[in-house]
PDB file of C-alpha atoms in Angstrom:
ATOM      1  CA  UNK A 252      66.495  73.415  63.342  1.00 73.00           C
ATOM      2  CA  UNK A 253      64.592  74.805  66.138  1.00 74.00           C
ATOM      3  CA  UNK A 254      62.463  77.943  65.861  1.00 89.00           C
ATOM      4  CA  UNK A 255      60.160  79.936  68.206  1.00 92.00           C
ATOM      5  CA  UNK A 256      57.386  82.340  66.975  1.00 93.00           C
ATOM      6  CA  UNK A 257      55.597  84.737  69.327  1.00 94.00           C
ATOM      7  CA  UNK A 258      53.116  87.246  68.435  1.00 91.00           C
ATOM      8  CA  UNK A 259      52.110  89.833  68.371  1.00 92.00           C
ATOM      9  CA  UNK A 260      54.680  91.819  67.733  1.00 91.00           C
ATOM     10  CA  UNK A 261      53.173  95.082  69.431  1.00 94.00           C
ATOM     11  CA  UNK A 262      49.847  95.442  70.714  1.00 96.00           C
ATOM     12  CA  UNK A 263      47.826  98.312  72.158  1.00 97.00           C
ATOM     13  CA  UNK A 264      45.395  97.658  74.968  1.00 97.00           C
ATOM     14  CA  UNK A 265      43.266  99.641  77.488  1.00 98.00           C
ATOM     15  CA  UNK A 266      43.260  99.552  81.065  1.00 97.00           C
ATOM     16  CA  UNK A 267      41.050  96.892  82.060  1.00 97.00           C
ATOM     17  CA  UNK A 268      40.783  94.912  78.878  1.00 97.00           C
ATOM     18  CA  UNK A 269      42.019  91.234  78.364  1.00 97.00           C
ATOM     19  CA  UNK A 270      45.530  89.946  77.527  1.00 96.00           C
ATOM     20  CA  UNK A 271      46.745  86.699  75.423  1.00 96.00           C
ATOM     21  CA  UNK A 272      49.971  86.587  73.894  1.00 96.00           C
ATOM     22  CA  UNK A 273      51.156  83.544  72.215  1.00 95.00           C
ATOM     23  CA  UNK A 274      54.695  81.683  72.051  1.00 96.00           C
ATOM     24  CA  UNK A 275      55.397  78.203  69.840  1.00 96.00           C
ATOM     25  CA  UNK A 276      58.628  76.517  69.428  1.00 95.00           C
ATOM     26  CA  UNK A 277      59.264  74.153  66.598  1.00 92.00           C
ATOM     27  CA  UNK A 278      62.084  71.283  66.083  1.00 89.00           C
ATOM     28  CA  UNK A 279      62.509  70.269  69.591  1.00 87.00           C
ATOM     29  CA  UNK A 280      60.343  68.391  71.991  1.00 85.00           C
ATOM     30  CA  UNK A 281      59.660  68.735  75.578  1.00 87.00           C
ATOM     31  CA  UNK A 282      61.969  72.163  76.334  1.00 90.00           C
ATOM     32  CA  UNK A 283      61.582  74.136  78.998  1.00 92.00           C
ATOM     33  CA  UNK A 284      60.051  77.568  78.210  1.00 95.00           C
ATOM     34  CA  UNK A 285      60.149  80.956  80.195  1.00 95.00           C
ATOM     35  CA  UNK A 286      58.198  84.442  79.912  1.00 96.00           C
ATOM     36  CA  UNK A 287      60.568  87.469  80.510  1.00 94.00           C
ATOM     37  CA  UNK A 288      59.354  91.511  80.703  1.00 94.00           C
ATOM     38  CA  UNK A 289      61.435  93.607  80.168  1.00 88.00           C
ATOM     39  CA  UNK A 290      60.780  97.304  81.122  1.00 78.00           C
ATOM     40  CA  UNK A 291      61.999 100.431  79.739  1.00 71.00           C
ATOM     41  CA  UNK A 292      65.550 101.037  80.949  1.00 67.00           C
ATOM     42  CA  UNK A 293      65.851  98.022  82.750  1.00 71.00           C
ATOM     43  CA  UNK A 294      66.954  94.682  82.628  1.00 81.00           C
ATOM     44  CA  UNK A 295      64.621  91.345  82.391  1.00 88.00           C
ATOM     45  CA  UNK A 296      62.567  89.904  85.064  1.00 89.00           C
ATOM     46  CA  UNK A 297      61.644  86.182  84.908  1.00 91.00           C
ATOM     47  CA  UNK A 298      57.719  85.982  85.547  1.00 94.00           C
ATOM     48  CA  UNK A 299      56.873  82.277  84.616  1.00 95.00           C
ATOM     49  CA  UNK A 300      58.534  79.104  83.618  1.00 94.00           C
ATOM     50  CA  UNK A 301      57.267  75.650  82.631  1.00 95.00           C
ATOM     51  CA  UNK A 302      59.181  72.440  82.413  1.00 92.00           C
ATOM     52  CA  UNK A 303      56.543  70.317  81.440  1.00 93.00           C
ATOM     53  CA  UNK A 304      53.031  70.658  80.141  1.00 94.00           C
ATOM     54  CA  UNK A 305      50.532  71.957  82.645  1.00 93.00           C
ATOM     55  CA  UNK A 306      53.472  72.765  84.792  1.00 94.00           C
ATOM     56  CA  UNK A 307      53.783  76.342  85.219  1.00 95.00           C
ATOM     57  CA  UNK A 308      56.026  78.354  88.320  1.00 93.00           C
ATOM     58  CA  UNK A 309      55.500  81.785  89.014  1.00 91.00           C
ATOM     59  CA  UNK A 310      58.667  84.015  89.999  1.00 86.00           C
ATOM     60  CA  UNK A 311      56.707  87.206  91.121  1.00 81.00           C
ATOM     61  CA  UNK A 312      53.437  87.682  92.062  1.00 73.00           C
ATOM     62  CA  UNK A 313      51.683  90.095  89.197  1.00 79.00           C
ATOM     63  CA  UNK A 314      48.593  90.385  87.127  1.00 89.00           C
ATOM     64  CA  UNK A 315      49.521  88.168  84.970  1.00 94.00           C
ATOM     65  CA  UNK A 316      49.167  84.225  84.476  1.00 95.00           C
ATOM     66  CA  UNK A 317      50.821  81.523  82.337  1.00 96.00           C
ATOM     67  CA  UNK A 318      49.445  78.680  80.589  1.00 97.00           C
ATOM     68  CA  UNK A 319      51.047  75.615  78.540  1.00 97.00           C
ATOM     69  CA  UNK A 320      48.145  73.835  76.805  1.00 96.00           C
ATOM     70  CA  UNK A 321      50.453  71.866  74.229  1.00 95.00           C
ATOM     71  CA  UNK A 322      54.308  70.901  75.004  1.00 94.00           C
ATOM     72  CA  UNK A 323      55.781  73.306  72.824  1.00 94.00           C
ATOM     73  CA  UNK A 324      53.134  76.314  73.427  1.00 96.00           C
ATOM     74  CA  UNK A 325      53.268  78.739  76.013  1.00 97.00           C
ATOM     75  CA  UNK A 326      50.640  81.513  76.640  1.00 97.00           C
ATOM     76  CA  UNK A 327      50.456  84.396  79.015  1.00 97.00           C
ATOM     77  CA  UNK A 328      47.128  85.898  80.063  1.00 96.00           C
ATOM     78  CA  UNK A 329      45.948  88.609  82.159  1.00 96.00           C
ATOM     79  CA  UNK A 330      41.736  89.172  82.986  1.00 95.00           C
ATOM     80  CA  UNK A 331      42.154  92.797  83.316  1.00 96.00           C
ATOM     81  CA  UNK A 332      45.499  94.618  82.070  1.00 96.00           C
ATOM     82  CA  UNK A 333      46.917  97.412  84.265  1.00 95.00           C
ATOM     83  CA  UNK A 334      49.440 100.339  82.803  1.00 94.00           C
ATOM     84  CA  UNK A 335      51.985  98.750  85.123  1.00 91.00           C
ATOM     85  CA  UNK A 336      52.004  95.575  82.610  1.00 93.00           C
ATOM     86  CA  UNK A 337      53.223  98.262  79.728  1.00 92.00           C
ATOM     87  CA  UNK A 338      56.458  96.303  78.592  1.00 92.00           C
ATOM     88  CA  UNK A 339      58.368  94.065  75.866  1.00 92.00           C
ATOM     89  CA  UNK A 340      57.391  90.334  77.078  1.00 95.00           C
ATOM     90  CA  UNK A 341      59.735  87.458  75.584  1.00 94.00           C
ATOM     91  CA  UNK A 342      59.432  84.601  75.456  1.00 95.00           C
ATOM     92  CA  UNK A 343      62.393  81.999  75.799  1.00 94.00           C
ATOM     93  CA  UNK A 344      62.807  78.153  75.274  1.00 93.00           C
ATOM     94  CA  UNK A 345      66.279  76.230  76.563  1.00 88.00           C
ATOM     95  CA  UNK A 346      68.263  73.274  76.805  1.00 77.00           C
ATOM     96  CA  UNK A 347      71.625  74.048  77.590  1.00 75.00           C
ATOM     97  CA  UNK A 348      71.199  77.503  76.285  1.00 81.00           C
ATOM     98  CA  UNK A 349      67.869  79.949  76.058  1.00 87.00           C
ATOM     99  CA  UNK A 350      66.698  80.950  72.688  1.00 90.00           C
ATOM    100  CA  UNK A 351      64.647  84.229  72.398  1.00 92.00           C
ATOM    101  CA  UNK A 352      61.624  84.820  70.653  1.00 93.00           C
ATOM    102  CA  UNK A 353      60.930  88.474  68.804  1.00 91.00           C
ATOM    103  CA  UNK A 354      59.252  89.770  71.676  1.00 92.00           C
ATOM    104  CA  UNK A 355      55.681  91.499  71.977  1.00 94.00           C
ATOM    105  CA  UNK A 356      56.301  95.460  72.700  1.00 93.00           C
ATOM    106  CA  UNK A 357      52.799  95.779  75.098  1.00 95.00           C
ATOM    107  CA  UNK A 358      51.545  99.394  75.609  1.00 95.00           C
ATOM    108  CA  UNK A 359      48.258  99.862  78.099  1.00 96.00           C
ATOM    109  CA  UNK A 360      46.550 103.104  77.905  1.00 97.00           C
TER     110      UNK A 360
ATOM    111  CA  UNK B  82      70.285  84.398  95.940  1.00 82.00           C
ATOM    112  CA  UNK B  83      72.017  84.497  92.696  1.00 87.00           C
ATOM    113  CA  UNK B  84      72.561  87.771  91.034  1.00 91.00           C
ATOM    114  CA  UNK B  85      74.026  89.820  88.322  1.00 93.00           C
ATOM    115  CA  UNK B  86      75.372  92.781  88.241  1.00 94.00           C
ATOM    116  CA  UNK B  87      76.550  94.822  85.172  1.00 93.00           C
ATOM    117  CA  UNK B  88      78.442  98.370  84.640  1.00 86.00           C
ATOM    118  CA  UNK B  89      76.104 100.952  84.357  1.00 83.00           C
ATOM    119  CA  UNK B  90      75.883 102.304  80.551  1.00 85.00           C
ATOM    120  CA  UNK B  91      74.890 104.024  78.176  1.00 93.00           C
ATOM    121  CA  UNK B  92      78.813 103.630  76.503  1.00 96.00           C
ATOM    122  CA  UNK B  93      79.562 105.670  74.124  1.00 97.00           C
ATOM    123  CA  UNK B  94      82.693 104.537  71.953  1.00 97.00           C
ATOM    124  CA  UNK B  95      84.171 105.743  68.281  1.00 97.00           C
ATOM    125  CA  UNK B  96      84.304 103.129  65.620  1.00 97.00           C
ATOM    126  CA  UNK B  97      87.572 100.620  66.280  1.00 97.00           C
ATOM    127  CA  UNK B  98      88.049 101.736  69.697  1.00 97.00           C
ATOM    128  CA  UNK B  99      88.428  98.897  72.658  1.00 98.00           C
ATOM    129  CA  UNK B 100      85.209  97.795  74.544  1.00 97.00           C
ATOM    130  CA  UNK B 101      85.112  96.203  77.943  1.00 97.00           C
ATOM    131  CA  UNK B 102      81.658  96.026  79.800  1.00 97.00           C
ATOM    132  CA  UNK B 103      82.247  94.798  83.188  1.00 97.00           C
ATOM    133  CA  UNK B 104      80.016  91.700  84.984  1.00 97.00           C
ATOM    134  CA  UNK B 105      80.249  89.979  88.382  1.00 97.00           C
ATOM    135  CA  UNK B 106      77.777  87.595  89.738  1.00 96.00           C
ATOM    136  CA  UNK B 107      77.206  85.782  93.254  1.00 94.00           C
ATOM    137  CA  UNK B 108      76.058  82.346  93.075  1.00 91.00           C
ATOM    138  CA  UNK B 109      76.421  79.327  94.714  1.00 84.00           C
ATOM    139  CA  UNK B 110      77.644  76.344  92.889  1.00 81.00           C
ATOM    140  CA  UNK B 111      79.269  76.841  89.263  1.00 84.00           C
ATOM    141  CA  UNK B 112      76.667  78.656  87.083  1.00 91.00           C
ATOM    142  CA  UNK B 113      76.893  78.841  83.338  1.00 93.00           C
ATOM    143  CA  UNK B 114      77.831  82.570  82.340  1.00 95.00           C
ATOM    144  CA  UNK B 115      76.309  84.266  79.257  1.00 96.00           C
ATOM    145  CA  UNK B 116      76.254  87.288  77.393  1.00 97.00           C
ATOM    146  CA  UNK B 117      73.170  88.261  74.938  1.00 96.00           C
ATOM    147  CA  UNK B 118      72.818  90.962  72.442  1.00 96.00           C
ATOM    148  CA  UNK B 119      70.003  93.105  71.952  1.00 93.00           C
ATOM    149  CA  UNK B 120      69.387  94.980  68.830  1.00 91.00           C
ATOM    150  CA  UNK B 121      66.963  97.628  68.877  1.00 85.00           C
ATOM    151  CA  UNK B 122      63.079  96.214  68.796  1.00 80.00           C
ATOM    152  CA  UNK B 123      64.295  92.564  68.724  1.00 83.00           C
ATOM    153  CA  UNK B 124      64.655  89.707  70.965  1.00 85.00           C
ATOM    154  CA  UNK B 125      67.592  88.545  72.881  1.00 90.00           C
ATOM    155  CA  UNK B 126      70.541  86.635  70.873  1.00 93.00           C
ATOM    156  CA  UNK B 127      73.262  84.338  72.762  1.00 94.00           C
ATOM    157  CA  UNK B 128      76.688  85.908  71.709  1.00 97.00           C
ATOM    158  CA  UNK B 129      78.753  83.737  73.701  1.00 97.00           C
ATOM    159  CA  UNK B 130      78.958  81.660  76.957  1.00 95.00           C
ATOM    160  CA  UNK B 131      81.381  79.632  79.235  1.00 95.00           C
ATOM    161  CA  UNK B 132      80.073  76.691  81.731  1.00 92.00           C
ATOM    162  CA  UNK B 133      83.253  76.272  83.599  1.00 91.00           C
ATOM    163  CA  UNK B 134      85.761  78.488  85.511  1.00 93.00           C
ATOM    164  CA  UNK B 135      88.508  79.590  82.996  1.00 95.00           C
ATOM    165  CA  UNK B 136      86.592  78.790  79.956  1.00 96.00           C
ATOM    166  CA  UNK B 137      86.744  81.612  77.553  1.00 97.00           C
ATOM    167  CA  UNK B 138      83.359  82.349  75.460  1.00 97.00           C
ATOM    168  CA  UNK B 139      84.030  84.020  71.782  1.00 97.00           C
ATOM    169  CA  UNK B 140      81.778  84.902  68.692  1.00 97.00           C
ATOM    170  CA  UNK B 141      82.225  87.601  66.209  1.00 95.00           C
ATOM    171  CA  UNK B 142      85.130  89.132  67.989  1.00 97.00           C
ATOM    172  CA  UNK B 143      83.820  89.534  71.352  1.00 98.00           C
ATOM    173  CA  UNK B 144      85.100  87.460  73.940  1.00 98.00           C
ATOM    174  CA  UNK B 145      84.677  86.925  77.665  1.00 98.00           C
ATOM    175  CA  UNK B 146      86.723  84.674  80.437  1.00 98.00           C
ATOM    176  CA  UNK B 147      84.866  82.974  83.356  1.00 97.00           C
ATOM    177  CA  UNK B 148      87.297  84.242  85.827  1.00 96.00           C
ATOM    178  CA  UNK B 149      85.798  82.233  89.691  1.00 94.00           C
ATOM    179  CA  UNK B 150      88.434  83.254  91.722  1.00 94.00           C
ATOM    180  CA  UNK B 151      86.995  87.260  90.729  1.00 95.00           C
ATOM    181  CA  UNK B 152      83.270  85.916  90.196  1.00 96.00           C
ATOM    182  CA  UNK B 153      83.554  88.147  86.719  1.00 97.00           C
ATOM    183  CA  UNK B 154      82.950  87.713  83.467  1.00 98.00           C
ATOM    184  CA  UNK B 155      83.976  90.905  81.654  1.00 98.00           C
ATOM    185  CA  UNK B 156      83.152  91.128  77.744  1.00 98.00           C
ATOM    186  CA  UNK B 157      85.387  92.369  75.567  1.00 98.00           C
ATOM    187  CA  UNK B 158      86.111  93.802  71.726  1.00 98.00           C
ATOM    188  CA  UNK B 159      89.503  94.803  70.237  1.00 97.00           C
ATOM    189  CA  UNK B 160      87.663  97.088  67.628  1.00 96.00           C
ATOM    190  CA  UNK B 161      84.378  98.176  67.794  1.00 97.00           C
ATOM    191  CA  UNK B 162      82.274  98.975  64.649  1.00 97.00           C
ATOM    192  CA  UNK B 163      79.206 100.803  64.097  1.00 96.00           C
ATOM    193  CA  UNK B 164      76.747  97.660  63.634  1.00 95.00           C
ATOM    194  CA  UNK B 165      77.628  96.528  67.270  1.00 97.00           C
ATOM    195  CA  UNK B 166      75.401  99.355  68.817  1.00 96.00           C
ATOM    196  CA  UNK B 167      73.104  97.482  70.965  1.00 96.00           C
ATOM    197  CA  UNK B 168      71.939  96.277  74.645  1.00 94.00           C
ATOM    198  CA  UNK B 169      74.197  93.780  75.916  1.00 96.00           C
ATOM    199  CA  UNK B 170      73.258  91.283  78.956  1.00 95.00           C
ATOM    200  CA  UNK B 171      75.130  89.101  81.389  1.00 96.00           C
ATOM    201  CA  UNK B 172      73.735  86.321  82.929  1.00 94.00           C
ATOM    202  CA  UNK B 173      74.229  82.998  84.696  1.00 93.00           C
ATOM    203  CA  UNK B 174      72.164  79.893  84.835  1.00 89.00           C
ATOM    204  CA  UNK B 175      71.261  78.631  88.134  1.00 73.00           C
ATOM    205  CA  UNK B 176      71.386  75.282  86.449  1.00 69.00           C
ATOM    206  CA  UNK B 177      68.958  72.309  88.224  1.00 69.00           C
ATOM    207  CA  UNK B 178      66.527  71.274  85.410  1.00 70.00           C
ATOM    208  CA  UNK B 179      64.889  74.612  84.893  1.00 77.00           C
ATOM    209  CA  UNK B 180      67.529  76.276  83.160  1.00 81.00           C
ATOM    210  CA  UNK B 181      66.064  79.609  84.398  1.00 86.00           C
ATOM    211  CA  UNK B 182      68.510  82.692  83.457  1.00 89.00           C
ATOM    212  CA  UNK B 183      69.178  85.227  85.618  1.00 89.00           C
ATOM    213  CA  UNK B 184      70.094  88.514  83.708  1.00 91.00           C
ATOM    214  CA  UNK B 185      71.956  91.718  84.945  1.00 92.00           C
ATOM    215  CA  UNK B 186      70.372  94.907  84.005  1.00 91.00           C
ATOM    216  CA  UNK B 187      71.768  95.573  80.391  1.00 93.00           C
ATOM    217  CA  UNK B 188      74.383  98.246  78.910  1.00 94.00           C
ATOM    218  CA  UNK B 189      73.770 100.028  76.419  1.00 94.00           C
ATOM    219  CA  UNK B 190      76.670 100.446  73.855  1.00 96.00           C
ATOM    220  CA  UNK B 191      76.761 103.193  71.020  1.00 96.00           C
ATOM    221  CA  UNK B 192      79.502 103.608  68.214  1.00 97.00           C
ATOM    222  CA  UNK B 193      80.300 106.521  66.436  1.00 96.00           C
ATOM    223  CA  UNK B 194      81.487 106.379  63.132  1.00 94.00           C
TER     224      UNK B 194
END
């Protein structure tokens, strides 16, 4: 069966520090991969999606970037975090429906 | 562009009450529609889905019918339990090969004993 792993579960980082969140998928090949952000009390915003290795599409201009170095690995990064980057980040993969990781609670202080 | 609108929460109900959470959408073509549930501190889980007009998705006592004429996908449950307390998201998939989901803002449900 397919599983999705996302880590870390929680993260507190100072403003200006770098960020790396990792997501891996097992049990499927060539999945579509996504990074969503959920700000407090708000819905989910699609940040990036990828339909293949090295293929990244950005949905909104922002301080973050994404990479897909392997078929089942999706990384969300930042060189310098801002306070506004705080939120709940969710990785997902899909074929006919989307499956989500457990999320990372990022607090930028 | 495509969008999803959900009724605002929070929704507070007593156990065994009837639940309706409204969801309407705007889309070109024929999107697939979904309800996801998020329990506190967790990721999202697919609750149910419908892929074409008049389809009814159902799971764990929840159901929703894809109504093309009213562009709606309202979530219902006949008798809620305390364990149903969560945030519920309506979403549509805009098709194509990307599988991107467009979410509503979420509706918080609190069920009291």
